[in-house]
Each structure stands twice: as C-alpha cells, then as structure tokens.
mmCIF file of C-alpha atoms in Angstrom:
data_model
loop_
_atom_site.group_PDB
_atom_site.id
_atom_site.type_symbol
_atom_site.label_atom_id
_atom_site.label_comp_id
_atom_site.label_asym_id
_atom_site.label_seq_id
_atom_site.Cartn_x
_atom_site.Cartn_y
_atom_site.Cartn_z
ATOM 1 C CA UNK A 1 -34.805 -32.088 85.669
ATOM 2 C CA UNK A 2 -36.809 -30.862 88.699
ATOM 3 C CA UNK A 3 -36.853 -27.621 89.451
ATOM 4 C CA UNK A 4 -35.847 -28.653 92.978
ATOM 5 C CA UNK A 5 -35.185 -25.420 94.146
ATOM 6 C CA UNK A 6 -36.718 -21.690 94.604
ATOM 7 C CA UNK A 7 -36.050 -19.389 92.756
ATOM 8 C CA UNK A 8 -36.301 -16.015 95.355
ATOM 9 C CA UNK A 9 -35.057 -17.187 97.949
ATOM 10 C CA UNK A 10 -33.236 -20.823 97.302
ATOM 11 C CA UNK A 11 -33.667 -22.656 99.616
ATOM 12 C CA UNK A 12 -35.279 -26.165 98.388
ATOM 13 C CA UNK A 13 -38.774 -26.816 97.444
ATOM 14 C CA UNK A 14 -41.108 -29.049 98.560
ATOM 15 C CA UNK A 15 -44.289 -30.715 96.900
ATOM 16 C CA UNK A 16 -47.466 -29.965 98.006
ATOM 17 C CA UNK A 17 -51.126 -29.317 96.780
ATOM 18 C CA UNK A 18 -51.039 -25.853 98.769
ATOM 19 C CA UNK A 19 -54.350 -24.803 100.868
ATOM 20 C CA UNK A 20 -57.434 -23.937 98.354
ATOM 21 C CA UNK A 21 -56.400 -25.791 95.558
ATOM 22 C CA UNK A 22 -56.607 -28.975 93.665
ATOM 23 C CA UNK A 23 -52.964 -29.689 91.960
ATOM 24 C CA UNK A 24 -50.013 -30.265 93.013
ATOM 25 C CA UNK A 25 -47.333 -27.230 93.272
ATOM 26 C CA UNK A 26 -43.526 -26.668 94.101
ATOM 27 C CA UNK A 27 -43.109 -24.702 97.226
ATOM 28 C CA UNK A 28 -40.998 -23.046 99.293
ATOM 29 C CA UNK A 29 -41.108 -23.795 102.528
ATOM 30 C CA UNK A 30 -38.360 -20.703 104.168
ATOM 31 C CA UNK A 31 -39.963 -17.749 101.412
ATOM 32 C CA UNK A 32 -43.578 -19.170 101.397
ATOM 33 C CA UNK A 33 -43.823 -18.480 97.490
ATOM 34 C CA UNK A 34 -45.721 -21.452 95.902
ATOM 35 C CA UNK A 35 -43.534 -22.205 91.529
ATOM 36 C CA UNK A 36 -47.138 -22.444 89.192
ATOM 37 C CA UNK A 37 -45.416 -23.630 86.344
ATOM 38 C CA UNK A 38 -47.685 -23.413 83.498
ATOM 39 C CA UNK A 39 -48.283 -23.488 79.246
ATOM 40 C CA UNK A 40 -46.676 -20.873 76.679
ATOM 41 C CA UNK A 41 -48.135 -19.568 74.004
ATOM 42 C CA UNK A 42 -46.053 -19.800 70.469
ATOM 43 C CA UNK A 43 -47.863 -16.950 68.283
ATOM 44 C CA UNK A 44 -46.900 -16.687 64.858
ATOM 45 C CA UNK A 45 -47.715 -15.825 61.065
ATOM 46 C CA UNK A 46 -48.414 -16.971 58.120
ATOM 47 C CA UNK A 47 -47.014 -13.790 55.554
ATOM 48 C CA UNK A 48 -48.369 -13.447 51.622
ATOM 49 C CA UNK A 49 -46.120 -11.838 49.593
ATOM 50 C CA UNK A 50 -48.411 -11.043 46.096
ATOM 51 C CA UNK A 51 -49.859 -14.560 46.121
ATOM 52 C CA UNK A 52 -46.802 -15.874 48.281
ATOM 53 C CA UNK A 53 -45.976 -17.788 50.760
ATOM 54 C CA UNK A 54 -42.916 -16.760 53.022
ATOM 55 C CA UNK A 55 -41.461 -19.811 54.512
ATOM 56 C CA UNK A 56 -38.384 -20.606 56.471
ATOM 57 C CA UNK A 57 -36.264 -23.353 57.350
ATOM 58 C CA UNK A 58 -35.081 -24.078 60.404
ATOM 59 C CA UNK A 59 -31.089 -23.330 61.450
ATOM 60 C CA UNK A 60 -32.365 -24.831 65.039
ATOM 61 C CA UNK A 61 -33.543 -28.257 66.703
ATOM 62 C CA UNK A 62 -36.448 -28.938 67.680
ATOM 63 C CA UNK A 63 -37.065 -30.029 63.602
ATOM 64 C CA UNK A 64 -33.880 -28.700 62.292
ATOM 65 C CA UNK A 65 -33.746 -28.245 58.478
ATOM 66 C CA UNK A 66 -37.981 -28.529 58.374
ATOM 67 C CA UNK A 67 -40.055 -25.951 57.329
ATOM 68 C CA UNK A 68 -41.895 -23.426 59.613
ATOM 69 C CA UNK A 69 -43.971 -19.791 59.009
ATOM 70 C CA UNK A 70 -42.048 -17.760 61.086
ATOM 71 C CA UNK A 71 -43.072 -18.751 64.367
ATOM 72 C CA UNK A 72 -41.204 -18.585 67.849
ATOM 73 C CA UNK A 73 -42.168 -17.651 72.215
ATOM 74 C CA UNK A 74 -44.540 -14.666 73.437
ATOM 75 C CA UNK A 75 -42.312 -12.214 75.440
ATOM 76 C CA UNK A 76 -43.138 -10.994 77.918
ATOM 77 C CA UNK A 77 -44.863 -7.299 77.193
ATOM 78 C CA UNK A 78 -45.841 -8.060 74.616
ATOM 79 C CA UNK A 79 -49.407 -8.157 72.522
ATOM 80 C CA UNK A 80 -49.732 -11.399 70.113
ATOM 81 C CA UNK A 81 -49.668 -9.346 67.113
ATOM 82 C CA UNK A 82 -45.628 -7.603 68.288
ATOM 83 C CA UNK A 83 -44.388 -11.492 68.545
ATOM 84 C CA UNK A 84 -45.916 -12.237 65.556
ATOM 85 C CA UNK A 85 -44.328 -9.970 63.506
ATOM 86 C CA UNK A 86 -41.067 -10.128 65.851
ATOM 87 C CA UNK A 87 -40.778 -13.241 64.786
ATOM 88 C CA UNK A 88 -40.551 -12.831 61.396
ATOM 89 C CA UNK A 89 -38.411 -10.037 61.661
ATOM 90 C CA UNK A 90 -35.997 -11.985 63.210
ATOM 91 C CA UNK A 91 -36.668 -15.273 61.748
ATOM 92 C CA UNK A 92 -37.107 -13.562 58.028
ATOM 93 C CA UNK A 93 -36.007 -10.311 57.977
ATOM 94 C CA UNK A 94 -39.478 -9.655 56.608
ATOM 95 C CA UNK A 95 -41.629 -6.361 58.143
ATOM 96 C CA UNK A 96 -45.028 -7.060 58.509
ATOM 97 C CA UNK A 97 -48.554 -5.749 58.687
ATOM 98 C CA UNK A 98 -50.577 -8.346 61.409
ATOM 99 C CA UNK A 99 -54.136 -9.077 60.403
ATOM 100 C CA UNK A 100 -57.293 -11.439 61.327
ATOM 101 C CA UNK A 101 -56.107 -14.542 63.579
ATOM 102 C CA UNK A 102 -55.980 -17.586 61.150
ATOM 103 C CA UNK A 103 -55.268 -20.639 63.799
ATOM 104 C CA UNK A 104 -55.527 -20.923 68.177
ATOM 105 C CA UNK A 105 -53.844 -24.718 68.314
ATOM 106 C CA UNK A 106 -54.097 -26.434 71.735
ATOM 107 C CA UNK A 107 -50.695 -28.748 72.181
ATOM 108 C CA UNK A 108 -51.658 -29.884 75.233
ATOM 109 C CA UNK A 109 -48.867 -32.700 75.794
ATOM 110 C CA UNK A 110 -45.877 -29.943 74.885
ATOM 111 C CA UNK A 111 -47.827 -27.167 77.926
ATOM 112 C CA UNK A 112 -48.082 -25.333 74.704
ATOM 113 C CA UNK A 113 -50.449 -22.756 72.900
ATOM 114 C CA UNK A 114 -49.818 -21.689 69.111
ATOM 115 C CA UNK A 115 -51.430 -18.962 67.118
ATOM 116 C CA UNK A 116 -51.580 -17.599 64.204
ATOM 117 C CA UNK A 117 -52.483 -14.763 62.741
ATOM 118 C CA UNK A 118 -52.790 -13.659 59.255
ATOM 119 C CA UNK A 119 -50.118 -11.288 57.646
ATOM 120 C CA UNK A 120 -48.729 -9.471 54.657
ATOM 121 C CA UNK A 121 -45.194 -8.686 54.188
ATOM 122 C CA UNK A 122 -45.080 -5.048 53.341
ATOM 123 C CA UNK A 123 -43.071 -4.154 51.099
ATOM 124 C CA UNK A 124 -41.815 -7.695 49.300
ATOM 125 C CA UNK A 125 -38.594 -7.716 51.569
ATOM 126 C CA UNK A 126 -36.509 -9.916 53.390
ATOM 127 C CA UNK A 127 -34.011 -12.336 54.736
ATOM 128 C CA UNK A 128 -32.592 -15.019 56.137
ATOM 129 C CA UNK A 129 -32.666 -14.534 60.399
ATOM 130 C CA UNK A 130 -29.734 -16.193 62.046
ATOM 131 C CA UNK A 131 -32.582 -19.105 63.353
ATOM 132 C CA UNK A 132 -33.081 -19.974 59.724
ATOM 133 C CA UNK A 133 -30.677 -22.339 57.407
ATOM 134 C CA UNK A 134 -32.627 -20.568 53.972
ATOM 135 C CA UNK A 135 -36.571 -18.903 53.270
ATOM 136 C CA UNK A 136 -38.687 -18.427 50.667
ATOM 137 C CA UNK A 137 -41.755 -16.810 49.050
ATOM 138 C CA UNK A 138 -43.337 -19.804 47.732
ATOM 139 C CA UNK A 139 -46.678 -21.018 45.657
ATOM 140 C CA UNK A 140 -48.838 -22.376 47.689
ATOM 141 C CA UNK A 141 -48.647 -25.096 44.860
ATOM 142 C CA UNK A 142 -44.838 -25.366 45.422
ATOM 143 C CA UNK A 143 -44.808 -26.087 49.649
ATOM 144 C CA UNK A 144 -42.781 -28.843 50.999
ATOM 145 C CA UNK A 145 -45.774 -29.899 52.676
ATOM 146 C CA UNK A 146 -43.661 -33.467 53.744
ATOM 147 C CA UNK A 147 -41.095 -31.065 55.093
ATOM 148 C CA UNK A 148 -42.869 -28.993 57.266
ATOM 149 C CA UNK A 149 -41.320 -28.858 61.128
ATOM 150 C CA UNK A 150 -44.776 -28.701 63.060
ATOM 151 C CA UNK A 151 -48.427 -30.059 62.427
ATOM 152 C CA UNK A 152 -49.746 -27.461 63.666
ATOM 153 C CA UNK A 153 -47.550 -25.003 61.248
ATOM 154 C CA UNK A 154 -49.092 -27.632 58.166
ATOM 155 C CA UNK A 155 -52.582 -26.840 59.988
ATOM 156 C CA UNK A 156 -52.610 -22.576 59.931
ATOM 157 C CA UNK A 157 -51.014 -22.772 56.342
ATOM 158 C CA UNK A 158 -53.841 -25.406 55.261
ATOM 159 C CA UNK A 159 -56.580 -22.848 56.508
ATOM 160 C CA UNK A 160 -55.344 -19.972 55.273
ATOM 161 C CA UNK A 161 -54.962 -21.148 51.745
ATOM 162 C CA UNK A 162 -58.313 -22.871 51.869
ATOM 163 C CA UNK A 163 -60.094 -19.143 53.107
ATOM 164 C CA UNK A 164 -58.380 -17.387 50.744
ATOM 165 C CA UNK A 165 -59.460 -18.899 47.837
ATOM 166 C CA UNK A 166 -62.823 -18.568 49.898
ATOM 167 C CA UNK A 167 -62.646 -15.414 51.227
ATOM 168 C CA UNK A 168 -63.398 -15.880 54.225
ATOM 169 C CA UNK A 169 -61.040 -14.443 58.008
ATOM 170 C CA UNK A 170 -62.435 -16.433 60.839
ATOM 171 C CA UNK A 171 -60.659 -18.313 63.633
ATOM 172 C CA UNK A 172 -59.737 -22.321 63.182
ATOM 173 C CA UNK A 173 -59.090 -23.717 66.985
ATOM 174 C CA UNK A 174 -57.803 -27.553 67.138
ATOM 175 C CA UNK A 175 -55.946 -29.997 69.512
ATOM 176 C CA UNK A 176 -53.036 -31.871 68.403
ATOM 177 C CA UNK A 177 -52.597 -34.940 70.584
ATOM 178 C CA UNK A 178 -49.908 -36.660 70.726
ATOM 179 C CA UNK A 179 -49.044 -39.066 67.487
ATOM 180 C CA UNK A 180 -49.717 -42.931 68.994
ATOM 181 C CA UNK A 181 -46.503 -44.736 66.718
ATOM 182 C CA UNK A 182 -48.734 -47.908 65.231
ATOM 183 C CA UNK B 1 -38.555 -10.324 94.141
ATOM 184 C CA UNK B 2 -36.367 -11.169 91.504
ATOM 185 C CA UNK B 3 -35.193 -14.151 90.742
ATOM 186 C CA UNK B 4 -31.929 -14.691 91.637
ATOM 187 C CA UNK B 5 -31.376 -18.281 92.078
ATOM 188 C CA UNK B 6 -31.314 -21.121 89.525
ATOM 189 C CA UNK B 7 -34.214 -23.133 90.220
ATOM 190 C CA UNK B 8 -32.502 -26.683 88.870
ATOM 191 C CA UNK B 9 -28.848 -26.055 91.592
ATOM 192 C CA UNK B 10 -29.476 -23.777 93.342
ATOM 193 C CA UNK B 11 -26.452 -21.565 92.501
ATOM 194 C CA UNK B 12 -27.085 -17.802 92.180
ATOM 195 C CA UNK B 13 -28.337 -16.785 88.740
ATOM 196 C CA UNK B 14 -26.865 -13.924 86.310
ATOM 197 C CA UNK B 15 -28.738 -11.229 84.020
ATOM 198 C CA UNK B 16 -27.229 -11.826 81.062
ATOM 199 C CA UNK B 17 -28.259 -12.237 76.862
ATOM 200 C CA UNK B 18 -27.982 -15.440 75.385
ATOM 201 C CA UNK B 19 -25.965 -15.903 72.217
ATOM 202 C CA UNK B 20 -28.827 -15.695 69.735
ATOM 203 C CA UNK B 21 -30.726 -14.141 72.239
ATOM 204 C CA UNK B 22 -32.036 -10.091 71.738
ATOM 205 C CA UNK B 23 -33.096 -10.249 75.608
ATOM 206 C CA UNK B 24 -31.880 -10.067 78.827
ATOM 207 C CA UNK B 25 -32.498 -13.236 80.492
ATOM 208 C CA UNK B 26 -31.434 -15.277 83.820
ATOM 209 C CA UNK B 27 -29.370 -17.716 83.705
ATOM 210 C CA UNK B 28 -27.035 -20.145 85.963
ATOM 211 C CA UNK B 29 -23.205 -20.366 85.770
ATOM 212 C CA UNK B 30 -23.284 -23.555 87.479
ATOM 213 C CA UNK B 31 -25.303 -26.046 85.907
ATOM 214 C CA UNK B 32 -25.974 -23.503 81.674
ATOM 215 C CA UNK B 33 -29.936 -23.058 81.915
ATOM 216 C CA UNK B 34 -32.059 -19.903 80.492
ATOM 217 C CA UNK B 35 -34.341 -19.300 83.192
ATOM 218 C CA UNK B 36 -36.366 -18.308 80.229
ATOM 219 C CA UNK B 37 -40.414 -15.661 82.122
ATOM 220 C CA UNK B 38 -43.181 -15.969 78.992
ATOM 221 C CA UNK B 39 -47.051 -14.800 79.312
ATOM 222 C CA UNK B 40 -49.315 -16.642 81.038
ATOM 223 C CA UNK B 41 -52.636 -17.497 80.149
ATOM 224 C CA UNK B 42 -56.017 -17.305 81.755
ATOM 225 C CA UNK B 43 -59.149 -18.541 79.558
ATOM 226 C CA UNK B 44 -62.708 -18.573 81.029
ATOM 227 C CA UNK B 45 -66.074 -18.755 79.189
ATOM 228 C CA UNK B 46 -69.458 -16.891 79.269
ATOM 229 C CA UNK B 47 -71.746 -19.863 80.511
ATOM 230 C CA UNK B 48 -75.191 -19.371 79.905
ATOM 231 C CA UNK B 49 -78.527 -21.287 80.141
ATOM 232 C CA UNK B 50 -82.606 -20.742 79.291
ATOM 233 C CA UNK B 51 -80.789 -15.901 78.040
ATOM 234 C CA UNK B 52 -79.172 -16.203 81.220
ATOM 235 C CA UNK B 53 -75.678 -15.526 82.311
ATOM 236 C CA UNK B 54 -73.500 -17.418 84.829
ATOM 237 C CA UNK B 55 -71.710 -14.818 87.143
ATOM 238 C CA UNK B 56 -69.502 -15.783 90.403
ATOM 239 C CA UNK B 57 -69.136 -12.711 93.047
ATOM 240 C CA UNK B 58 -64.770 -12.958 93.650
ATOM 241 C CA UNK B 59 -63.937 -14.612 97.119
ATOM 242 C CA UNK B 60 -59.967 -13.472 96.018
ATOM 243 C CA UNK B 61 -57.571 -10.997 95.424
ATOM 244 C CA UNK B 62 -57.678 -9.291 92.920
ATOM 245 C CA UNK B 63 -60.498 -7.647 93.014
ATOM 246 C CA UNK B 64 -62.340 -9.606 95.910
ATOM 247 C CA UNK B 65 -66.363 -8.630 95.892
ATOM 248 C CA UNK B 66 -66.209 -7.785 91.643
ATOM 249 C CA UNK B 67 -68.114 -9.994 89.196
ATOM 250 C CA UNK B 68 -66.962 -11.984 87.062
ATOM 251 C CA UNK B 69 -67.159 -15.154 84.351
ATOM 252 C CA UNK B 70 -65.666 -17.760 85.228
ATOM 253 C CA UNK B 71 -62.033 -17.833 84.328
ATOM 254 C CA UNK B 72 -58.205 -18.454 85.697
ATOM 255 C CA UNK B 73 -54.995 -19.568 84.644
ATOM 256 C CA UNK B 74 -54.080 -22.410 82.507
ATOM 257 C CA UNK B 75 -53.029 -25.844 83.560
ATOM 258 C CA UNK B 76 -49.820 -27.465 82.366
ATOM 259 C CA UNK B 77 -50.594 -30.466 79.933
ATOM 260 C CA UNK B 78 -54.266 -28.772 79.521
ATOM 261 C CA UNK B 79 -56.546 -27.423 76.855
ATOM 262 C CA UNK B 80 -57.915 -24.103 76.584
ATOM 263 C CA UNK B 81 -61.701 -26.297 76.181
ATOM 264 C CA UNK B 82 -60.606 -28.361 78.932
ATOM 265 C CA UNK B 83 -59.505 -25.553 81.460
ATOM 266 C CA UNK B 84 -62.171 -23.579 80.802
ATOM 267 C CA UNK B 85 -64.389 -25.762 81.850
ATOM 268 C CA UNK B 86 -62.235 -26.564 84.578
ATOM 269 C CA UNK B 87 -62.810 -23.225 86.207
ATOM 270 C CA UNK B 88 -66.242 -22.805 85.853
ATOM 271 C CA UNK B 89 -67.086 -25.630 87.693
ATOM 272 C CA UNK B 90 -63.782 -25.061 90.594
ATOM 273 C CA UNK B 91 -65.565 -21.305 90.850
ATOM 274 C CA UNK B 92 -69.335 -22.356 90.820
ATOM 275 C CA UNK B 93 -69.474 -26.008 90.025
ATOM 276 C CA UNK B 94 -72.081 -26.084 86.424
ATOM 277 C CA UNK B 95 -70.509 -28.112 84.117
ATOM 278 C CA UNK B 96 -71.055 -26.762 81.129
ATOM 279 C CA UNK B 97 -70.313 -27.835 77.541
ATOM 280 C CA UNK B 98 -68.095 -25.188 75.763
ATOM 281 C CA UNK B 99 -68.782 -23.878 72.354
ATOM 282 C CA UNK B 100 -66.985 -21.771 69.897
ATOM 283 C CA UNK B 101 -64.173 -19.177 70.719
ATOM 284 C CA UNK B 102 -64.859 -15.466 71.439
ATOM 285 C CA UNK B 103 -62.435 -13.551 72.692
ATOM 286 C CA UNK B 104 -58.917 -13.170 72.579
ATOM 287 C CA UNK B 105 -57.630 -10.472 74.808
ATOM 288 C CA UNK B 106 -54.113 -9.806 75.568
ATOM 289 C CA UNK B 107 -52.992 -7.912 78.362
ATOM 290 C CA UNK B 108 -49.460 -6.606 77.847
ATOM 291 C CA UNK B 109 -48.519 -5.143 81.270
ATOM 292 C CA UNK B 110 -49.334 -7.828 82.920
ATOM 293 C CA UNK B 111 -48.204 -10.888 80.352
ATOM 294 C CA UNK B 112 -51.231 -12.314 80.377
ATOM 295 C CA UNK B 113 -53.428 -13.442 77.225
ATOM 296 C CA UNK B 114 -57.197 -13.798 78.540
ATOM 297 C CA UNK B 115 -59.043 -16.344 76.378
ATOM 298 C CA UNK B 116 -62.867 -16.371 76.517
ATOM 299 C CA UNK B 117 -65.016 -19.332 75.291
ATOM 300 C CA UNK B 118 -69.157 -19.245 74.689
ATOM 301 C CA UNK B 119 -70.267 -22.006 76.695
ATOM 302 C CA UNK B 120 -74.000 -23.425 78.036
ATOM 303 C CA UNK B 121 -74.737 -25.528 81.151
ATOM 304 C CA UNK B 122 -75.188 -28.589 80.690
ATOM 305 C CA UNK B 123 -78.109 -28.707 83.200
ATOM 306 C CA UNK B 124 -78.723 -25.468 84.624
ATOM 307 C CA UNK B 125 -77.212 -26.948 88.099
ATOM 308 C CA UNK B 126 -74.596 -24.513 89.120
ATOM 309 C CA UNK B 127 -73.641 -23.365 93.058
ATOM 310 C CA UNK B 128 -70.917 -21.299 95.241
ATOM 311 C CA UNK B 129 -67.384 -22.713 94.575
ATOM 312 C CA UNK B 130 -64.514 -21.383 97.289
ATOM 313 C CA UNK B 131 -62.873 -18.696 95.306
ATOM 314 C CA UNK B 132 -66.772 -17.167 95.262
ATOM 315 C CA UNK B 133 -68.458 -15.365 97.564
ATOM 316 C CA UNK B 134 -71.706 -15.339 95.700
ATOM 317 C CA UNK B 135 -73.240 -17.383 92.623
ATOM 318 C CA UNK B 136 -75.974 -16.302 89.954
ATOM 319 C CA UNK B 137 -77.995 -16.657 86.617
ATOM 320 C CA UNK B 138 -78.575 -13.343 85.454
ATOM 321 C CA UNK B 139 -80.547 -11.838 82.901
ATOM 322 C CA UNK B 140 -78.086 -9.287 80.508
ATOM 323 C CA UNK B 141 -80.361 -6.682 81.464
ATOM 324 C CA UNK B 142 -79.333 -6.980 85.219
ATOM 325 C CA UNK B 143 -75.919 -7.137 84.527
ATOM 326 C CA UNK B 144 -73.833 -5.168 87.690
ATOM 327 C CA UNK B 145 -71.506 -3.581 84.953
ATOM 328 C CA UNK B 146 -69.994 -1.027 87.442
ATOM 329 C CA UNK B 147 -68.981 -4.040 89.473
ATOM 330 C CA UNK B 148 -67.077 -6.238 86.933
ATOM 331 C CA UNK B 149 -63.636 -6.975 88.060
ATOM 332 C CA UNK B 150 -61.781 -6.925 85.111
ATOM 333 C CA UNK B 151 -62.015 -4.743 81.766
ATOM 334 C CA UNK B 152 -61.740 -8.909 79.839
ATOM 335 C CA UNK B 153 -64.494 -9.937 82.093
ATOM 336 C CA UNK B 154 -66.551 -6.418 80.119
ATOM 337 C CA UNK B 155 -65.250 -6.847 77.026
ATOM 338 C CA UNK B 156 -65.761 -10.895 76.494
ATOM 339 C CA UNK B 157 -69.717 -9.833 77.939
ATOM 340 C CA UNK B 158 -70.362 -7.307 75.842
ATOM 341 C CA UNK B 159 -69.329 -9.395 72.004
ATOM 342 C CA UNK B 160 -71.135 -12.408 73.472
ATOM 343 C CA UNK B 161 -74.495 -10.375 74.498
ATOM 344 C CA UNK B 162 -73.313 -8.553 71.010
ATOM 345 C CA UNK B 163 -73.196 -11.819 68.556
ATOM 346 C CA UNK B 164 -76.108 -13.307 70.662
ATOM 347 C CA UNK B 165 -78.378 -10.705 69.077
ATOM 348 C CA UNK B 166 -76.622 -10.814 65.416
ATOM 349 C CA UNK B 167 -76.394 -15.248 65.509
ATOM 350 C CA UNK B 168 -72.781 -14.442 64.910
ATOM 351 C CA UNK B 169 -69.845 -16.468 66.588
ATOM 352 C CA UNK B 170 -66.840 -15.009 65.242
ATOM 353 C CA UNK B 171 -63.536 -14.084 67.593
ATOM 354 C CA UNK B 172 -63.451 -11.005 68.277
ATOM 355 C CA UNK B 173 -59.266 -9.374 69.591
ATOM 356 C CA UNK B 174 -58.188 -6.970 71.302
ATOM 357 C CA UNK B 175 -55.154 -5.596 72.998
ATOM 358 C CA UNK B 176 -55.818 -3.441 77.037
ATOM 359 C CA UNK B 177 -53.088 -1.162 77.754
ATOM 360 C CA UNK B 178 -52.167 -0.027 80.913
ATOM 361 C CA UNK B 179 -55.574 2.081 81.811
ATOM 362 C CA UNK B 180 -53.143 6.375 83.061
ATOM 363 C CA UNK B 181 -54.783 8.439 86.161
ATOM 364 C CA UNK B 182 -55.881 11.931 84.782
#
C-alpha cells in the first residue's frame, strides 16, 4: 500500500528526489513537506532469573505460536533500556533490571534494527501479557530452539548463553540477510 | 504540525488508543490503518587516518558551522555499517572501512538513537561533501571541542580517543537528557 497522500495537508504526494538528496522521496507539492521513511528499532532483552531464561510464546502475528524473548518497537520519547523493560512487562508481566548491551542486529530487508540487552528479573515474578499465549522460565538446556520466532532471537539467546559461560559482557553485531529458498 | 490526514487514503485521522495498545495513536476511520510514529536512528563513524580524525563543519541546520563526525539518518534497506560509510562519503567524500561498534546514545526527547562505529579511511583521500562547509583531518590535540555540533559527537570522540589509548574496542551506551537552562 502506497503513502499517496500528505499526512499534514491531505494533498496527493509526488515521488521526486529533493534538491541535495540522493534518493526518491514522497513530497507534498502543496505544503512542501518531504515524507521520509526510515527504519524502525525493535528492542528487547534476555531476562534471567536464577539461571533460567524468560521466554514468551507469541499470541500475535507474525510468528504466532513461536517462542521469543520479550521485544517490540521502541516508542517515541523512550530510551532503549526503558523500551526493553516496558516490553518485558507488557509481554510477560515481569519487572527487570536492564544490564549491558548484548546484541545489535541489522535486518535490512525488514527495515529494522533489533537491539537486545542482558537483564535480570527483579523479584522472580512473571505472568502472561496480552500479546503472549504462554510464558516460561526455562533452563538453557530446555530452550525450544526449533520453535524460536525470529533469527535475531536465536542470535541473542545463543550469545547470551555463550557469554555467560565465559563471563563476557560485550556487544555482538551482525546482519541477517533474507533467507533464500533452495 | 500535526499529521491530521491518512497517508494511504487522504481521510482525516482520529486520535485513539487502539484495542490492546497502551498509547494513543493516529488512526484512519476510513481505511483502519494505525499511523505509528517511532524513533529514528542516526548513524555515523569516527574515521581515523594515520592517527588523525576526520571532522566535518556543517553547512546545514541544525548546528550549521559547528564540527561533527560524519553521521546522518539510517535509510530503509540499509545496515548500520552501510549507513555510516555512506554518510562519510556524502559529507566528506571519504571511503572508510567500518570497524567495531563504538557507541549507542539515546536521545529520547529528540526521538532518536545515535549509533557510532570506529572506522579507518581506506586511502587517506577526502573532500567536502554538499552538506559540509569544510572538512579536516585533525590531530586529537587540535579537536575544536568548544565547537562540536552535538553532545553525542563529543561522547563518541571522547570514548574513541580514550579507548585508543588503552586498546579497548567495546561499546559505550548512554542517554543524553535535555539540557535544562539555568
């Protein structure tokens, strides 16, 4: 679906490269506004409690029924850390203390950057948020690797667990390209 | 200026909290689309060549006339690393090899996340891009600290130079809150 109208004045937009720019944008010929479209940030955390990891089974698309760590779109006015903690409460009713930056994952085809932090449950309590079918605190050996919702979730979980073994607390950066069938 | 019209169908939008959401959004009562607004990612690098740092004096607002490292808005379809390299070429006509992730800076009041990488000039060549008044390769001792454009630039430069002394290559994360006058 194309954004054919100006969100400020309602006129039909045109596609042009603005002066000094290098890309085509949607411009409004009536009010002059350039309607930029830019990637979104998805932010989440790997929440740990007494050695176990908090996972959520998604109640919504995409990837309904698959498991993930709490994560979602960063909101305006929010820090990455605040967004990660908010998503954990919304999806698993768990209050977390956000730790170090675990992973930054480029997903260029989806126009997204996924950012994950290490985290600790504050009191061990959790529940089932409206966007989750089920949540669980799981031993690393019992993580359902074949039923993880997103490759960025797998990347974050794998690095979280490997770093926990070695005591590392650094940040991992990668790019996930589109999967080509066959 | 408010986004009062649906960019898909041109109807007037309404402000409501969608079912299952926790925030007010602009919705289109005609086509049903929710118009989310989310933070933008600004990406840049600290480019080094033979011990000196490449800086650009801004030819455009905001902070016209002040110095910065090459940086700008991440584009759709682009990785953070590709965006950082593109901005360096656009602003300083310099080709860089992007290195490790240097800094992630939350600027919640501006609805932005700034991301900086370490980088090396590939061949020592640089010039003046259309968004720059002037560019220079500068010894660290000669960095014009009082004329740096943005606090995130200062944060990235300071950590880049401190890490260079110690050989560190980790990622620094911070939040810059609004400056309160007086």
